[in-house]
Amino acid sequence: PELFSAVGGEIGCAYGYYRCWDLPCTLSGCADKAFSSLYFSSESSGAAAYRAMGPRARRLPAIFSHGDRDWITTAVGQPALVNMWLALNDWADDGKANDSVPREPAQNLRGKDGGADYTREIYLDAAGCPLVEHWTIAGLAHWYSGAAHPKGGAAVGPNLRQRQYEFLLAQAATTPPCAKADYPGSGGRT
């Protein structure tokens, strides 16, 4: 934690999950409840991640993205990852799981960039500061938004590598209690 002021990822899974996807579950659309019954919940995962941080536990903003046609991670992994991160930060702000970090986005923005529609959810911490961003790119499969596929084809969606870079810089360049979300493409402070 002393090296990182925030994290970013494109596709991933919550802490402690031994795999990010379950094909039968993905095909049937059972979403996060699969982890609740088969593995453990996002709340439990967030608590486990908080405990693993030990004395270094603290607020840790994050930005994630994925495509809505990603059959590997969309149905299960991404909602679980976002909820796990919110739960982790709920624990980190005061050492308790008391819903001090809301689980619903404060903003749900929609737009079009790079030839694709996207949804951008912005979650706030207890102080009302931007904490987690989650981007979902319409029509994107298991690939990076804004990057051309190595097997050919044009880039699809916003350049989220650039957006993640800006988000991470904004977190690093500010002092606590929070970063202002005024980096390019952020839509201003929420």
Tab-separated table of C-alpha atoms in Angstrom:
chain	number	residue	atom	x	y	z
A	1	PRO	CA	0.000	0.000	0.000
A	2	GLU	CA	2.829	2.452	0.565
A	3	LEU	CA	3.790	2.015	-3.099
A	4	PHE	CA	0.344	2.282	-4.640
A	5	SER	CA	-2.252	5.017	-4.272
A	6	ALA	CA	-4.818	3.217	-6.451
A	7	VAL	CA	-5.236	0.178	-8.691
A	8	GLY	CA	-6.625	-0.409	-12.152
A	9	GLY	CA	-7.553	-3.459	-14.117
A	10	GLU	CA	-9.205	-4.679	-17.249
A	11	ILE	CA	-10.953	-7.937	-16.469
A	12	GLY	CA	-10.265	-9.719	-13.218
A	13	CYS	CA	-11.792	-11.398	-10.246
A	14	ALA	CA	-12.304	-10.748	-6.581
A	15	TYR	CA	-9.749	-11.608	-3.913
A	16	GLY	CA	-9.693	-15.257	-2.971
A	17	TYR	CA	-11.681	-16.603	-5.904
A	18	TYR	CA	-9.818	-19.546	-7.317
A	19	ARG	CA	-11.244	-18.794	-10.734
A	20	CYS	CA	-13.068	-15.809	-12.212
A	21	TRP	CA	-15.654	-17.709	-14.125
A	22	ASP	CA	-17.821	-20.728	-14.070
A	23	LEU	CA	-19.001	-21.757	-17.538
A	24	PRO	CA	-22.360	-23.325	-16.533
A	25	CYS	CA	-23.109	-20.318	-14.342
A	26	THR	CA	-22.023	-17.842	-17.001
A	27	LEU	CA	-24.232	-19.492	-19.600
A	28	SER	CA	-27.244	-19.502	-17.281
A	29	GLY	CA	-26.658	-15.882	-16.152
A	30	CYS	CA	-26.482	-16.513	-12.415
A	31	ALA	CA	-24.076	-13.579	-11.846
A	32	ASP	CA	-22.675	-12.792	-8.389
A	33	LYS	CA	-25.008	-15.196	-6.590
A	34	ALA	CA	-22.876	-18.041	-7.963
A	35	PHE	CA	-20.016	-16.903	-5.773
A	36	SER	CA	-22.354	-16.455	-2.822
A	37	SER	CA	-23.448	-20.067	-2.949
A	38	LEU	CA	-20.534	-21.908	-4.557
A	39	TYR	CA	-17.573	-19.990	-3.194
A	40	PHE	CA	-18.161	-16.987	-0.942
A	41	SER	CA	-19.726	-13.560	-1.260
A	42	SER	CA	-18.146	-10.333	-2.445
A	43	GLU	CA	-18.547	-9.019	1.104
A	44	SER	CA	-16.547	-11.964	2.477
A	45	SER	CA	-13.953	-11.475	-0.223
A	46	GLY	CA	-13.613	-7.782	0.678
A	47	ALA	CA	-13.202	-8.672	4.367
A	48	ALA	CA	-10.551	-11.257	3.497
A	49	ALA	CA	-8.664	-8.730	1.357
A	50	TYR	CA	-8.818	-6.200	4.202
A	51	ARG	CA	-7.397	-8.755	6.660
A	52	ALA	CA	-4.639	-9.652	4.177
A	53	MET	CA	-3.585	-5.990	4.064
A	54	GLY	CA	-2.896	-6.176	7.791
A	55	PRO	CA	-1.517	-2.999	9.365
A	56	ARG	CA	-1.126	-1.468	5.900
A	57	ALA	CA	-4.909	-1.459	5.306
A	58	ARG	CA	-6.221	1.866	4.036
A	59	ARG	CA	-8.510	3.451	1.473
A	60	LEU	CA	-7.506	2.220	-1.979
A	61	PRO	CA	-9.334	3.610	-5.040
A	62	ALA	CA	-9.755	1.404	-8.097
A	63	ILE	CA	-10.822	1.558	-11.729
A	64	PHE	CA	-11.996	-1.485	-13.685
A	65	SER	CA	-13.380	-2.172	-17.127
A	66	HIS	CA	-14.721	-5.034	-19.198
A	67	GLY	CA	-16.830	-5.756	-22.257
A	68	ASP	CA	-20.455	-6.827	-21.999
A	69	ARG	CA	-19.831	-9.616	-24.509
A	70	ASP	CA	-17.008	-11.114	-22.485
A	71	TRP	CA	-18.453	-14.527	-21.759
A	72	ILE	CA	-15.577	-15.358	-19.418
A	73	THR	CA	-15.879	-12.590	-16.830
A	74	THR	CA	-18.978	-10.468	-17.378
A	75	ALA	CA	-21.693	-12.514	-15.721
A	76	VAL	CA	-19.786	-13.353	-12.570
A	77	GLY	CA	-16.344	-11.839	-12.202
A	78	GLN	CA	-16.844	-8.124	-12.796
A	79	PRO	CA	-19.804	-7.434	-10.474
A	80	ALA	CA	-18.080	-9.525	-7.801
A	81	LEU	CA	-14.813	-7.614	-8.285
A	82	VAL	CA	-16.463	-4.198	-7.955
A	83	ASN	CA	-18.482	-5.256	-4.910
A	84	MET	CA	-15.420	-6.837	-3.297
A	85	TRP	CA	-13.495	-3.578	-3.756
A	86	LEU	CA	-16.323	-1.566	-2.195
A	87	ALA	CA	-16.454	-3.992	0.749
A	88	LEU	CA	-12.664	-3.769	1.201
A	89	ASN	CA	-12.868	0.017	1.357
A	90	ASP	CA	-15.838	-0.173	3.734
A	91	TRP	CA	-13.606	-2.094	6.149
A	92	ALA	CA	-10.583	0.129	5.494
A	93	ASP	CA	-12.240	3.450	6.317
A	94	ASP	CA	-13.066	2.619	9.945
A	95	GLY	CA	-12.241	-1.046	10.595
A	96	LYS	CA	-15.900	-2.101	10.366
A	97	ALA	CA	-18.290	-3.538	7.811
A	98	ASN	CA	-20.999	-0.951	8.401
A	99	ASP	CA	-22.017	0.116	4.877
A	100	SER	CA	-20.107	3.380	5.224
A	101	VAL	CA	-19.149	2.864	1.570
A	102	PRO	CA	-22.333	2.726	-0.515
A	103	ARG	CA	-22.702	-0.280	-2.815
A	104	GLU	CA	-24.734	1.655	-5.383
A	105	PRO	CA	-23.067	4.031	-7.854
A	106	ALA	CA	-23.465	7.756	-7.215
A	107	GLN	CA	-23.299	8.348	-10.956
A	108	ASN	CA	-24.218	6.116	-13.849
A	109	LEU	CA	-22.965	7.801	-17.001
A	110	ARG	CA	-23.560	6.626	-20.538
A	111	GLY	CA	-21.678	7.667	-23.629
A	112	LYS	CA	-20.186	6.613	-26.921
A	113	ASP	CA	-16.491	6.577	-27.765
A	114	GLY	CA	-14.362	4.585	-30.181
A	115	GLY	CA	-17.475	3.365	-31.991
A	116	ALA	CA	-18.957	1.721	-28.899
A	117	ASP	CA	-21.472	2.648	-26.237
A	118	TYR	CA	-20.264	2.473	-22.667
A	119	THR	CA	-21.565	2.767	-19.132
A	120	ARG	CA	-19.382	4.326	-16.470
A	121	GLU	CA	-20.368	3.825	-12.846
A	122	ILE	CA	-18.762	6.040	-10.210
A	123	TYR	CA	-18.904	4.913	-6.592
A	124	LEU	CA	-18.101	7.262	-3.715
A	125	ASP	CA	-16.577	6.655	-0.304
A	126	ALA	CA	-18.036	7.770	3.026
A	127	ALA	CA	-16.613	11.283	2.555
A	128	GLY	CA	-18.256	11.608	-0.878
A	129	CYS	CA	-14.968	11.223	-2.751
A	130	PRO	CA	-14.628	9.149	-5.949
A	131	LEU	CA	-13.506	5.662	-4.929
A	132	VAL	CA	-14.289	3.070	-7.613
A	133	GLU	CA	-14.978	3.467	-11.312
A	134	HIS	CA	-16.426	0.631	-13.339
A	135	TRP	CA	-16.650	0.865	-17.132
A	136	THR	CA	-18.701	-1.566	-19.228
A	137	ILE	CA	-18.137	-1.426	-22.980
A	138	ALA	CA	-21.024	-2.538	-25.217
A	139	GLY	CA	-20.129	-5.167	-27.794
A	140	LEU	CA	-16.630	-5.809	-26.471
A	141	ALA	CA	-15.598	-9.415	-25.859
A	142	HIS	CA	-12.584	-10.630	-23.823
A	143	TRP	CA	-10.246	-7.871	-24.983
A	144	TYR	CA	-8.954	-4.391	-24.093
A	145	SER	CA	-11.210	-1.423	-24.795
A	146	GLY	CA	-9.649	0.938	-27.307
A	147	ALA	CA	-7.034	-1.574	-28.517
A	148	ALA	CA	-6.972	-3.391	-31.839
A	149	HIS	CA	-7.226	-7.159	-31.598
A	150	PRO	CA	-4.021	-8.982	-32.625
A	151	LYS	CA	-6.022	-11.195	-35.012
A	152	GLY	CA	-7.187	-8.119	-36.872
A	153	GLY	CA	-9.961	-5.605	-36.642
A	154	ALA	CA	-10.285	-2.054	-35.491
A	155	ALA	CA	-10.107	-0.911	-31.905
A	156	VAL	CA	-13.486	-0.871	-30.156
A	157	GLY	CA	-14.509	1.436	-27.335
A	158	PRO	CA	-12.853	4.244	-25.423
A	159	ASN	CA	-9.127	4.121	-24.787
A	160	LEU	CA	-9.425	2.842	-21.239
A	161	ARG	CA	-5.715	2.411	-20.801
A	162	GLN	CA	-5.455	6.187	-21.110
A	163	ARG	CA	-8.462	6.710	-18.815
A	164	GLN	CA	-6.976	4.355	-16.221
A	165	TYR	CA	-3.632	6.144	-16.427
A	166	GLU	CA	-5.368	9.494	-15.813
A	167	PHE	CA	-7.374	8.047	-12.910
A	168	LEU	CA	-4.236	6.616	-11.308
A	169	LEU	CA	-2.306	9.871	-11.749
A	170	ALA	CA	-5.166	11.843	-10.199
A	171	GLN	CA	-5.082	9.569	-7.147
A	172	ALA	CA	-1.299	9.829	-6.802
A	173	ALA	CA	-1.220	13.607	-7.224
A	174	THR	CA	-3.628	14.445	-4.413
A	175	THR	CA	-3.462	14.456	-0.683
A	176	PRO	CA	-5.971	12.773	1.579
A	177	PRO	CA	-8.797	12.667	2.296
A	178	CYS	CA	-9.523	12.226	-1.399
A	179	ALA	CA	-8.638	12.898	-4.978
A	180	LYS	CA	-10.710	15.202	-7.097
A	181	ALA	CA	-12.043	13.432	-10.138
A	182	ASP	CA	-10.989	16.176	-12.516
A	183	TYR	CA	-8.665	14.270	-14.795
A	184	PRO	CA	-9.430	14.393	-18.529
A	185	GLY	CA	-12.498	12.359	-19.365
A	186	SER	CA	-13.631	12.156	-15.742
A	187	GLY	CA	-16.674	14.357	-16.010
A	188	GLY	CA	-15.430	16.513	-13.115
A	189	ARG	CA	-15.709	16.016	-9.389
A	190	THR	CA	-18.728	14.017	-8.399
